XYZ file of C-alpha atoms in Angstrom:
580
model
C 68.686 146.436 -174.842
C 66.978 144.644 -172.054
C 65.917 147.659 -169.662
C 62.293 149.282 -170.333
C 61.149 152.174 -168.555
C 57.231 152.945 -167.689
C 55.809 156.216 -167.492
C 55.208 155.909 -164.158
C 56.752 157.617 -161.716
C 56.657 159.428 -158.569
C 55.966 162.640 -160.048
C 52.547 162.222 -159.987
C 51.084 161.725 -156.705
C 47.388 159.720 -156.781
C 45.226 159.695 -153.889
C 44.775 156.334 -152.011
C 41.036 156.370 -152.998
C 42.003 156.734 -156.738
C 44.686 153.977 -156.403
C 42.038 151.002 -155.331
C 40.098 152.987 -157.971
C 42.326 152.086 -160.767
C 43.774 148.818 -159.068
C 40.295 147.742 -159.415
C 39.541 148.642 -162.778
C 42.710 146.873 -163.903
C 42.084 143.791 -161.847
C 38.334 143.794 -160.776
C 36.545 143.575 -157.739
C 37.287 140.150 -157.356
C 40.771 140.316 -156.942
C 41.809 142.889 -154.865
C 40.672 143.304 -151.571
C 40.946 146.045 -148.905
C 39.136 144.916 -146.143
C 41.190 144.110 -143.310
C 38.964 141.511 -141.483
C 39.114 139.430 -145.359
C 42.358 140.079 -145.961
C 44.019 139.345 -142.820
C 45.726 136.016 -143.758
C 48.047 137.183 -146.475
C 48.773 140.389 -143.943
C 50.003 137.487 -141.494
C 53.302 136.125 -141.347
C 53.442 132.189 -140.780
C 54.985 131.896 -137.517
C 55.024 135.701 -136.677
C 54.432 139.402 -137.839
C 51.913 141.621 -139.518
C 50.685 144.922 -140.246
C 48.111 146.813 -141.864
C 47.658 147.364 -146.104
C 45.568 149.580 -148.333
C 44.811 146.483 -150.143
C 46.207 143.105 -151.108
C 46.014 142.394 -154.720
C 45.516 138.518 -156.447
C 46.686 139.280 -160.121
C 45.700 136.568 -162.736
C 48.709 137.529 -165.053
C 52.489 138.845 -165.443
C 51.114 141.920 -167.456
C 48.587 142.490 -164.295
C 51.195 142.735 -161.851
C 53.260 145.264 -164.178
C 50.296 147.166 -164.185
C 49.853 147.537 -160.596
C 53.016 148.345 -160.182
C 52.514 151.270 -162.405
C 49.764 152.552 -160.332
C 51.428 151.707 -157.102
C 54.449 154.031 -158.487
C 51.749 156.746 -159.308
C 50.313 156.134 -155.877
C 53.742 156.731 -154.052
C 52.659 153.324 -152.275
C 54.751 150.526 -150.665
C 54.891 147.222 -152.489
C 55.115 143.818 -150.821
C 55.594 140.739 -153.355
C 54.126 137.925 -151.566
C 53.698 134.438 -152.620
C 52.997 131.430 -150.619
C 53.706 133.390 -147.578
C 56.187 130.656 -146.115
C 59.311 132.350 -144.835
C 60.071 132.519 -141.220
C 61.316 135.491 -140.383
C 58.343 137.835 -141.269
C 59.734 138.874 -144.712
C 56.797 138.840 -147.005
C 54.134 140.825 -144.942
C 54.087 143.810 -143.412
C 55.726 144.808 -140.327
C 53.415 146.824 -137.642
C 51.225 150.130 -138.755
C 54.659 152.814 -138.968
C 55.061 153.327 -142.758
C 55.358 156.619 -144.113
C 53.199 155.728 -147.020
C 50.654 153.564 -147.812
C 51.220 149.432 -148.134
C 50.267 147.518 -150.760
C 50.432 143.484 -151.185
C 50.778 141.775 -154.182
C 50.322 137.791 -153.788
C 51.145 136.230 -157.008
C 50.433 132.485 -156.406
C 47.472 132.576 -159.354
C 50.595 133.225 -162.167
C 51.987 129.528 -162.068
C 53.265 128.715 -165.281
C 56.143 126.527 -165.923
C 57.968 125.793 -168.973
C 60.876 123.712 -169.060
C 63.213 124.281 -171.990
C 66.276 122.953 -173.524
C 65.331 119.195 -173.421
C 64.234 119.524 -169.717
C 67.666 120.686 -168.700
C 66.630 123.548 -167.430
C 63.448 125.968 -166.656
C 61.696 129.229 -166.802
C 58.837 129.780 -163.514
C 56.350 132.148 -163.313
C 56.447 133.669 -160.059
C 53.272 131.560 -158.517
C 54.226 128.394 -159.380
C 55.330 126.045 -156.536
C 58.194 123.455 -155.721
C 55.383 120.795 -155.492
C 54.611 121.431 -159.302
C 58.209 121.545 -160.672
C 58.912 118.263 -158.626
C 55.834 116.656 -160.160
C 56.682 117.873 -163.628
C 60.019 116.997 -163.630
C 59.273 113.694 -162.533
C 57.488 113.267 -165.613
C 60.422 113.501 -167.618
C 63.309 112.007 -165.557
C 64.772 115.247 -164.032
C 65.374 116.241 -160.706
C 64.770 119.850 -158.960
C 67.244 122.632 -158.185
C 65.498 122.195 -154.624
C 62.806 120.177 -152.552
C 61.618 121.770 -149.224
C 63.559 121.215 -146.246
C 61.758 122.632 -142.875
C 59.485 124.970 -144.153
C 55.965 124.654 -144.843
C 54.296 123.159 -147.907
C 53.494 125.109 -151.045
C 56.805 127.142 -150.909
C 57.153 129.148 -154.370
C 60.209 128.549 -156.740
C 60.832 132.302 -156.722
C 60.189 132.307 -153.089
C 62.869 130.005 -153.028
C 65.663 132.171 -155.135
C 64.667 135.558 -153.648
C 65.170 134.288 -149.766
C 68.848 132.136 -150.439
C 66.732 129.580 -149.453
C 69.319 126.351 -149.207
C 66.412 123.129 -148.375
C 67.497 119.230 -147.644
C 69.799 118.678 -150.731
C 73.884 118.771 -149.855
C 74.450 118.629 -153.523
C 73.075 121.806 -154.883
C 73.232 124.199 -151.994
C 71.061 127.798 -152.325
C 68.419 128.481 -154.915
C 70.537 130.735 -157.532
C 70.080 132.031 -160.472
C 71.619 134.885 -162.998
C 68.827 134.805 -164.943
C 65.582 136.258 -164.327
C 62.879 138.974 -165.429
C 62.066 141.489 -163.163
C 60.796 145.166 -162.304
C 62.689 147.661 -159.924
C 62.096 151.439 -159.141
C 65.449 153.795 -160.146
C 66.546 156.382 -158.242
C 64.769 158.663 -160.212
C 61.522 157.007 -159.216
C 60.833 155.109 -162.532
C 59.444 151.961 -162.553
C 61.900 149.632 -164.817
C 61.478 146.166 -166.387
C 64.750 144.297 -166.648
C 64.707 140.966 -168.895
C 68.043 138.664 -167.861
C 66.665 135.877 -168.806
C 68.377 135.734 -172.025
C 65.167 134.650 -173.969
C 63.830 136.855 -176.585
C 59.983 138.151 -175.945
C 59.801 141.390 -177.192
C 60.315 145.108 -177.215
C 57.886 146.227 -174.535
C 56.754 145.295 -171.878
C 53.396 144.515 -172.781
C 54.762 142.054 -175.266
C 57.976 140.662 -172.758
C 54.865 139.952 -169.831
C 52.466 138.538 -172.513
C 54.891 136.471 -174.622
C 55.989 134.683 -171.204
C 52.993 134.461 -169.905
C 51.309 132.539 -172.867
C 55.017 130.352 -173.494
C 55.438 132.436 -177.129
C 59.164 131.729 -177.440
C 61.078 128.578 -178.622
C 61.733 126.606 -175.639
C 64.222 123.960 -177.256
C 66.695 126.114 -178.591
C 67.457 128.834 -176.057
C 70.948 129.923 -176.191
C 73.367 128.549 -173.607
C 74.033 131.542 -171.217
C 77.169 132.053 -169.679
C 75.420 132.932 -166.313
C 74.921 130.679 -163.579
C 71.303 128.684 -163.609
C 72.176 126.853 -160.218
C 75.345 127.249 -157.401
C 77.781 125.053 -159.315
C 80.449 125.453 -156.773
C 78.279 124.009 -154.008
C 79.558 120.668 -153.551
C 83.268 121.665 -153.344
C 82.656 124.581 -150.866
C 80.878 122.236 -148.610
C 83.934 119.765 -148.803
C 86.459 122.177 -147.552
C 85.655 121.239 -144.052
C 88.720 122.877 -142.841
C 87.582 126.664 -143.720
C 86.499 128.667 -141.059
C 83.293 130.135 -142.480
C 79.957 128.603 -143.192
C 78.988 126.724 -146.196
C 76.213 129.233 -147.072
C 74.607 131.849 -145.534
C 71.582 134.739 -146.446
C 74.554 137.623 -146.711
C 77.488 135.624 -148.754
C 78.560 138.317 -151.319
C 78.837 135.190 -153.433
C 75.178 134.278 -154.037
C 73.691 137.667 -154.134
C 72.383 139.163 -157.727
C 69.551 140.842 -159.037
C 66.555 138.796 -158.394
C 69.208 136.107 -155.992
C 68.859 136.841 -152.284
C 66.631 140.264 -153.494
C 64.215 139.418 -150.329
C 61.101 141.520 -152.445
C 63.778 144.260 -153.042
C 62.064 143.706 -156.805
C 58.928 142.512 -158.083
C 60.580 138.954 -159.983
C 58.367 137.834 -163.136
C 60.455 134.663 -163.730
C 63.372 132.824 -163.190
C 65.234 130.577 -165.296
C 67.176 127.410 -163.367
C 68.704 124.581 -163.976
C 67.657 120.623 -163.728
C 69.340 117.797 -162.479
C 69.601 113.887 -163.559
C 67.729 111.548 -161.507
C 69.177 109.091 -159.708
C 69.178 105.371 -161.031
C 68.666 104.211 -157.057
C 68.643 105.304 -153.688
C 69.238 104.284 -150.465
C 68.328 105.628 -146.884
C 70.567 105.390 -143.864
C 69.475 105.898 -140.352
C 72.400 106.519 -137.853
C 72.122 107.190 -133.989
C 74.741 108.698 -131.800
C 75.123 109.598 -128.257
C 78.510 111.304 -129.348
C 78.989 114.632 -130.537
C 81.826 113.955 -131.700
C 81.605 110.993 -133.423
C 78.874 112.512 -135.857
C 81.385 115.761 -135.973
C 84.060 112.477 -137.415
C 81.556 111.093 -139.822
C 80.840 114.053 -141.373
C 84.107 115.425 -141.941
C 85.395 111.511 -143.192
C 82.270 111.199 -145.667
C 82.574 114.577 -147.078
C 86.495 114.224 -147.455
C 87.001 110.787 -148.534
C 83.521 110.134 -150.580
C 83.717 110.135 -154.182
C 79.803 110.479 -153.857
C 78.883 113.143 -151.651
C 75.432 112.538 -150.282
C 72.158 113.551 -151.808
C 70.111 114.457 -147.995
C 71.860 114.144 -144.750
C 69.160 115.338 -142.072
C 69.486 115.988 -138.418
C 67.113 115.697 -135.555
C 68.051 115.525 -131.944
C 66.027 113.902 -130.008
C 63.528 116.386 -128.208
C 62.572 117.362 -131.367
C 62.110 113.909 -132.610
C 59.572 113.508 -129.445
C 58.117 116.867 -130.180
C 57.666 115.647 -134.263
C 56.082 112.890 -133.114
C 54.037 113.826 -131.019
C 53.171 117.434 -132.437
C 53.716 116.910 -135.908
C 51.991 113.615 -136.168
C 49.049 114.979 -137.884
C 51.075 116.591 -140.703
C 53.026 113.685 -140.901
C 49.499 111.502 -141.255
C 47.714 113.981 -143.957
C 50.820 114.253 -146.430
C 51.454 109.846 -146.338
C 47.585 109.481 -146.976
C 46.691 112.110 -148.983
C 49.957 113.260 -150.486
C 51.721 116.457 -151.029
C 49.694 117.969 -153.635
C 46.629 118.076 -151.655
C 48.680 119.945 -148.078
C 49.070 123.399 -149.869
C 45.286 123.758 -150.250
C 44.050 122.300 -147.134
C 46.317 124.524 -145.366
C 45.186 127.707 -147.134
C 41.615 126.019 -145.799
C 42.405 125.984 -142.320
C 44.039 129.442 -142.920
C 40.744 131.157 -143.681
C 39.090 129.476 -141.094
C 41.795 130.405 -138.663
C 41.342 133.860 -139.851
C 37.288 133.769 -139.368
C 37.484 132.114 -136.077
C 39.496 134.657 -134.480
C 36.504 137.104 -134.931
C 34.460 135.089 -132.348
C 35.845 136.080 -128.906
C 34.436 133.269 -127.474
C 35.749 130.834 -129.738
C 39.168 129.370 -128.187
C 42.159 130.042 -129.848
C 44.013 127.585 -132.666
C 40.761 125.840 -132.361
C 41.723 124.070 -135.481
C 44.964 123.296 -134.107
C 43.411 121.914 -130.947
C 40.879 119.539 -132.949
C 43.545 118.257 -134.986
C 45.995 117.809 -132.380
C 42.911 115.458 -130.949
C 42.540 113.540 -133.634
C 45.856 112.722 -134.070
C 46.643 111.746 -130.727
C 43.582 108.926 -131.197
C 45.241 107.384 -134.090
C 47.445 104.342 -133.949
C 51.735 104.653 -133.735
C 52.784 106.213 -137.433
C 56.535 105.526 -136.793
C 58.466 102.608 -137.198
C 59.721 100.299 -134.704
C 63.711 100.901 -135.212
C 63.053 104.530 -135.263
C 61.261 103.908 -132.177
C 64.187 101.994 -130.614
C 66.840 104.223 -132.281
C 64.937 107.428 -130.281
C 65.435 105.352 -127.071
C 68.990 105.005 -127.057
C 70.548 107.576 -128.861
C 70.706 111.328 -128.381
C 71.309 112.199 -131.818
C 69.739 111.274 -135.560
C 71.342 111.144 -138.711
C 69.271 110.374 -141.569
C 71.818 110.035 -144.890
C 70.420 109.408 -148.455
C 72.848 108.151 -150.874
C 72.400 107.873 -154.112
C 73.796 105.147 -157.341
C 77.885 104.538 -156.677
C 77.370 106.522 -153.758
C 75.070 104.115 -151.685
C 77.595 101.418 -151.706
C 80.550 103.615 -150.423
C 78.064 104.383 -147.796
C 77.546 100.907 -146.378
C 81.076 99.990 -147.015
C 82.057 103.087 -144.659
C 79.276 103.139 -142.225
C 80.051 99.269 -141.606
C 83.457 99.748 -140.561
C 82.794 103.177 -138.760
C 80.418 101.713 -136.106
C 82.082 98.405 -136.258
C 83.819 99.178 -133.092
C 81.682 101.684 -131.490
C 80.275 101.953 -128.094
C 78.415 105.102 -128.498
C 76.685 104.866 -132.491
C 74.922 102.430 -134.459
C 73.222 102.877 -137.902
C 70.998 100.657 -139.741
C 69.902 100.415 -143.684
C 65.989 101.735 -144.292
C 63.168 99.752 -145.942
C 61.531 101.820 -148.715
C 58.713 102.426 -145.516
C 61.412 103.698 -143.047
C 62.905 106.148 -145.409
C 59.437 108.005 -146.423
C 59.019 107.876 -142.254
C 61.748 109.200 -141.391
C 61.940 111.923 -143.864
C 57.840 112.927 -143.098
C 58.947 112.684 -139.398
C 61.884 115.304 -139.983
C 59.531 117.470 -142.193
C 57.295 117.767 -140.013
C 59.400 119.009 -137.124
C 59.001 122.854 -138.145
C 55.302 123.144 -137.862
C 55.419 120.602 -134.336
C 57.066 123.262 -132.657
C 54.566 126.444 -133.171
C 51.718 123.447 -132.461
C 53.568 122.673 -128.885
C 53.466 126.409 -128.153
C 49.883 126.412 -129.378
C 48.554 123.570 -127.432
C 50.370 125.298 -124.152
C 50.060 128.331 -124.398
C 48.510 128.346 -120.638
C 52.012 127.799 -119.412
C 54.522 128.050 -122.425
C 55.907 131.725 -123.799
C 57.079 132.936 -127.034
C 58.986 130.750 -129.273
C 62.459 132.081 -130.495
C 63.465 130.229 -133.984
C 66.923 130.916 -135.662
C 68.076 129.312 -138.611
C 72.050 129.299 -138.226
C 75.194 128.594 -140.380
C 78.292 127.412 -138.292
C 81.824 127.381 -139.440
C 82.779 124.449 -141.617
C 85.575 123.128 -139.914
C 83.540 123.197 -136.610
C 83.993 119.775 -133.910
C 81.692 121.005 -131.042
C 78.832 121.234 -133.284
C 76.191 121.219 -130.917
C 75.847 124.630 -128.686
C 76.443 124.403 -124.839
C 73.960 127.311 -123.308
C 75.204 129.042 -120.140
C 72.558 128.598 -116.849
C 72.109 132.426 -117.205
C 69.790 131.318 -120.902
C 68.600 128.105 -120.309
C 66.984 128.663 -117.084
C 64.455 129.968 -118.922
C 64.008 127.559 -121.832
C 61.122 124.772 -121.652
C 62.378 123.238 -124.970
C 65.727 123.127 -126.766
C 64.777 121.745 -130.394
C 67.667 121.184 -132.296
C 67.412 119.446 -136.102
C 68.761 120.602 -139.531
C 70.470 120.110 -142.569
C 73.574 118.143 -141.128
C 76.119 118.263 -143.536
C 76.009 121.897 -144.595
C 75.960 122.770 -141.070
C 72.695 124.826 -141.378
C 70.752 123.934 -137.738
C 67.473 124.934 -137.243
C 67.138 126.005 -133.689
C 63.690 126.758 -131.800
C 63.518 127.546 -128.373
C 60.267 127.652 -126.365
C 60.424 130.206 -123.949
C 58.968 129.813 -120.267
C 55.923 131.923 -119.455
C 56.609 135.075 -118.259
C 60.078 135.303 -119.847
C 61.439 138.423 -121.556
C 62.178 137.281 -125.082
C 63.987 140.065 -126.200
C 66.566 140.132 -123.951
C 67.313 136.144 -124.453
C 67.160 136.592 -128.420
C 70.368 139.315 -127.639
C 72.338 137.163 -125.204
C 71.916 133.926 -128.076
C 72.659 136.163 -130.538
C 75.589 137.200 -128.602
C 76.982 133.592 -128.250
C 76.293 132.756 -131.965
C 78.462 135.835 -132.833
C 81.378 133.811 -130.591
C 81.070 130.811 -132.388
C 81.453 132.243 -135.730
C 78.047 131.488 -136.636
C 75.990 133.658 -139.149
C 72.226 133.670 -138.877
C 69.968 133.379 -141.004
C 71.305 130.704 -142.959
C 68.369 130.556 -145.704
C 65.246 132.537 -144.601
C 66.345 136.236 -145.367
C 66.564 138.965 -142.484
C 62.649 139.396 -143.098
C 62.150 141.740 -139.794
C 63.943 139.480 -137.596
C 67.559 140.055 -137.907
C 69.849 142.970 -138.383
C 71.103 142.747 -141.960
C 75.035 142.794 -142.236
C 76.603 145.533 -144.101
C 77.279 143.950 -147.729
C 73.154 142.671 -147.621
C 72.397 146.308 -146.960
C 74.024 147.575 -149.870
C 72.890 144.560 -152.097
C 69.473 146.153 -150.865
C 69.871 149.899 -151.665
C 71.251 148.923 -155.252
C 68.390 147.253 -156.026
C 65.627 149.594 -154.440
C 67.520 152.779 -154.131
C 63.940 154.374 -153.478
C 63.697 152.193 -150.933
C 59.626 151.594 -151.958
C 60.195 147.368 -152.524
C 59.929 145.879 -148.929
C 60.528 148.406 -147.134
C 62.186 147.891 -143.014
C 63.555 144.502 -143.367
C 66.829 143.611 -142.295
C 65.595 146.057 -139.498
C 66.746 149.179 -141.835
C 64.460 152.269 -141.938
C 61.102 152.102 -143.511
C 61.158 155.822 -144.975
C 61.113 156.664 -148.453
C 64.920 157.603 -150.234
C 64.320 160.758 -151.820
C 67.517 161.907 -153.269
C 69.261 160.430 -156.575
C 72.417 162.688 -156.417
C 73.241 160.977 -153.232
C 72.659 157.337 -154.340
């Protein structure tokens, strides 16, 4: 048996005063807080969104969030898992003030355990703990990660990572997946129900399950070997069949959707259980420059054919977005080489809270922390290397590829003869120093974009971002916008994850245009090419959700009380089990 049913349920129907009542009695004053001008931050989403909340909640343990859950049940409130708050499309906040019952948040960044099991080979996360921490554990013992961030911000969550299909830099391992996990959903009947598929042994309730976890009670060198996937296995095969006319991966493939995979909040995930990966012996970073659309669309489709080593990172940037990292992004790009990634989640939750205090002041400017740092960065002396430098000058388009052991000699063998004879690409071999540059640089293009629209927001509109999966076997890679759309574009800022074919695409907006109707006609043209959007950020409130995703989402929440509204289906309660 692995299903356990509370006594809480819908049946009962608490007052909102007497829910913060007993929220706070189980958590105490400290963490949980309902006043709106304090808790406006983790009401926010990153680029976009927000809504109101009866309170956001800061649980200290697994057993904690269970028993908020309970009262939330008893409360007939909404629940919104939240962790490091990261996605893009407004998915783990609320959305606007039209519920039809009261909101509740639950950030669970304070439960960060990690335990890594069967000599390293694999893991077990909490669902606080972050990618930094698994990469810097790991490291410690000669394993690699399922994922490392690829555009979004820093301090992304693990389980973040596997709720949202979230597919980061690495060609090899495609989405976060799992099979395995511990979680809570809410039946049709209204019962709140703890589900352990994690195939480790903790217990009989779920008081002990929660506690057992939490404090690592369980024998993490002999778990059995499940049968269930830990990681996408099939990853580097799909992406190899460059001939098929569908993406590589995508938030709605039927494929990578289960339980706590792709669930977008739909549950309230405890933990998930992954695998690790061997690290390489050496690597080796390639920088390549084009001016050809096509003759990136033939090295791609040659490497990922003919390579007996696929590559570990292949990154895009074109190159307004290269001029818009650099220039926008710089500061990022200074704090994480001098002060390294572990510090960047906390100083951003810093400026967060003093965003969120500033905005109080009406005659305090907006972003002013934005503005000051964008100062100070522009003070400081040239961060990028020369041959980047030159590379930006005369070609259109970026490549950085990171190969890896056998691979990296198959790559200079082949990238040698490739550009022997070309007139329109070139590529040279990275220093230890251009590889960390060039990889900061193309990290940092995300966050350069909402700091453009910042620092003009006199004479810039709204920024549209879409995260997009094109067809595989796709030659004209790079879109060609009719006058009707771009005459009212400031920036086209193209970059991505090159050899999946996921492109992150951000479009500033001229003042005064009407966003909505822009966002319909792209959409429109993406639908042409076959694309399917969003690639690995969920629907959040952004995007319609296709058919299968909205199933995937009633199964799991048939009460429809986890998240509800995104994929831009209704926000009302689902009352009736006999018609689930």
């Amino acid at each position: 048996m692995n299903r356990y049913r509370s006594t809480a349920s819908y049946t009962s129907q608490l007052p909102s005063d007497q829910v913060l009542v007993k929220l706070t009695k189980i958590l105490g004053a400290a963490n949980i807080q309902a006043d709106p001008a304090k808790n406006e931050h983790y009401r926010m989403g990153w680029r976009s969104g927000g809504g109101s909340a009866l309170a956001v909640l800061f649980p200290q343990t697994l057993l904690e969030i269970w028993q908020c859950l309970e009262v939330c049940v008893e409360g007939n409130c909404i629940i919104i898992m939240q962790a490091a708050k990261t996605g893009l499309t407004e998915g783990s906040t609320p959305s606007g003030d039209d519920y039809d019952r009261p909101v509740v948040v639950i950030n669970t960044l304070a439960i960060n355990k990690l335990y890594l099991i069967n000599d390293n080979e694999q893991i077990i996360s909490l669902p606080g703990t972050t990618l930094h921490q698994l990469q810097n554990e790991l490291k410690a013992v000669n394993r690699a990660p399922h994922s490392v961030i690829g555009s979004s911000t820093l301090g992304a969550s693990i389980v973040g990572g596997v709720s949202n299909n979230s597919g980061g830099a690495l060609v090899k391992r495609g989405p976060a997946y799992t099979e395995l996990s511990l979680f809570a959903q809410i039946n049709e009947h209204g019962q709140l129900v703890l589900v352990n598929h994690l195939e480790v042994d903790l217990g009989d309730t779920p008081e002990e399950i929660l506690t057992n976890l939490q404090n690592g009670y369980f024998d993490k060198s002999q778990l059995s070997q499940s049968n269930k996937l830990a990681s996408d296995k099939e990853y580097v095969a799909r992406i190899q069949d460059i001939n098929a006319d569908t993406p590589s991966r995508f938030n709605a493939d039927k494929r990578r959707l289960y339980e706590a995979s792709g669930c977008a909040g739909k549950l309230a995930v405890f933990a998930v259980r992954l695998d690790t990966y061997p690290t390489a012996t050496k690597e080796q970073t390639f920088y390549v420059g084009s001016n050809s659309v096509q003759e990136l669309a033939l090295l791609r489709r040659q490497i990922l054919s003919s390579f007996k080593n696929v590559p570990e990172v292949g990154e895009y940037m074109h190159r307004d977005i290269f001029d818009v990292s650099a220039k926008y992004g710089k500061d990022t790009f200074l704090s994480i080489k001098h002060l390294g990634t572990n510090a960047l989640p906390k100083l951003f939750s810093i400026k967060g809270s003093i965003d969120a205090k500033l905005s109080k002041w009406s005659w305090v400017p907006n972003h002013l922390t934005d503005k000051v740092m964008q100062m100070i960065a522009q003070v400081l002396p040239q961060h990028l290397p020369k041959r980047m430098l030159e590379y930006r000058n005369q070609y259109e388009h970026h490549l950085i590829i990171k190969m890896s052991d056998e691979g990296i000699y198959e790559a200079q063998s082949f990238l040698e003869s490739f550009f022997a004879d070309s007139e329109t690409g070139s590529y040279f071999t990275c220093t230890q120093a251009e590889s960390d540059s060039a990889f900061l640089h193309r990290f940092a293009a995300a966050g350069a974009a909402i700091r453009y629209e910042v620092m003009h927001e006199e004479t810039a509109g709204e920024i549209l971002a879409f995260d997009i999966a094109i067809p595989r076997n796709t030659l004209d890679w790079l879109e060609n916008l009719p006058e009707s759309i771009t005459q009212h574009l400031e920036k086209k800022l193209y970059y991505g994850h090159f050899f999946c074919y996921v492109f992150h695409q951000d479009y500033i907006l001229k003042k005064g245009s009407d966003a909505k109707q822009i966002k319909k006609m792209m959409l429109e043209l993406l639908n042409k090419r076959g694309a399917k959007y969003p690639a690995e950020h969920n629907v959040g409130h952004l995007y319609e959700a296709e058919p299968d995703l909205q199933q995937f989402y009633e199964r799991l929440d048939p009460t429809n009380t986890f998240n509800p509204g995104i994929g831009q289906m209704p926000k009302t309660k689902r009352n009736c089990a006999c018609c689930l």
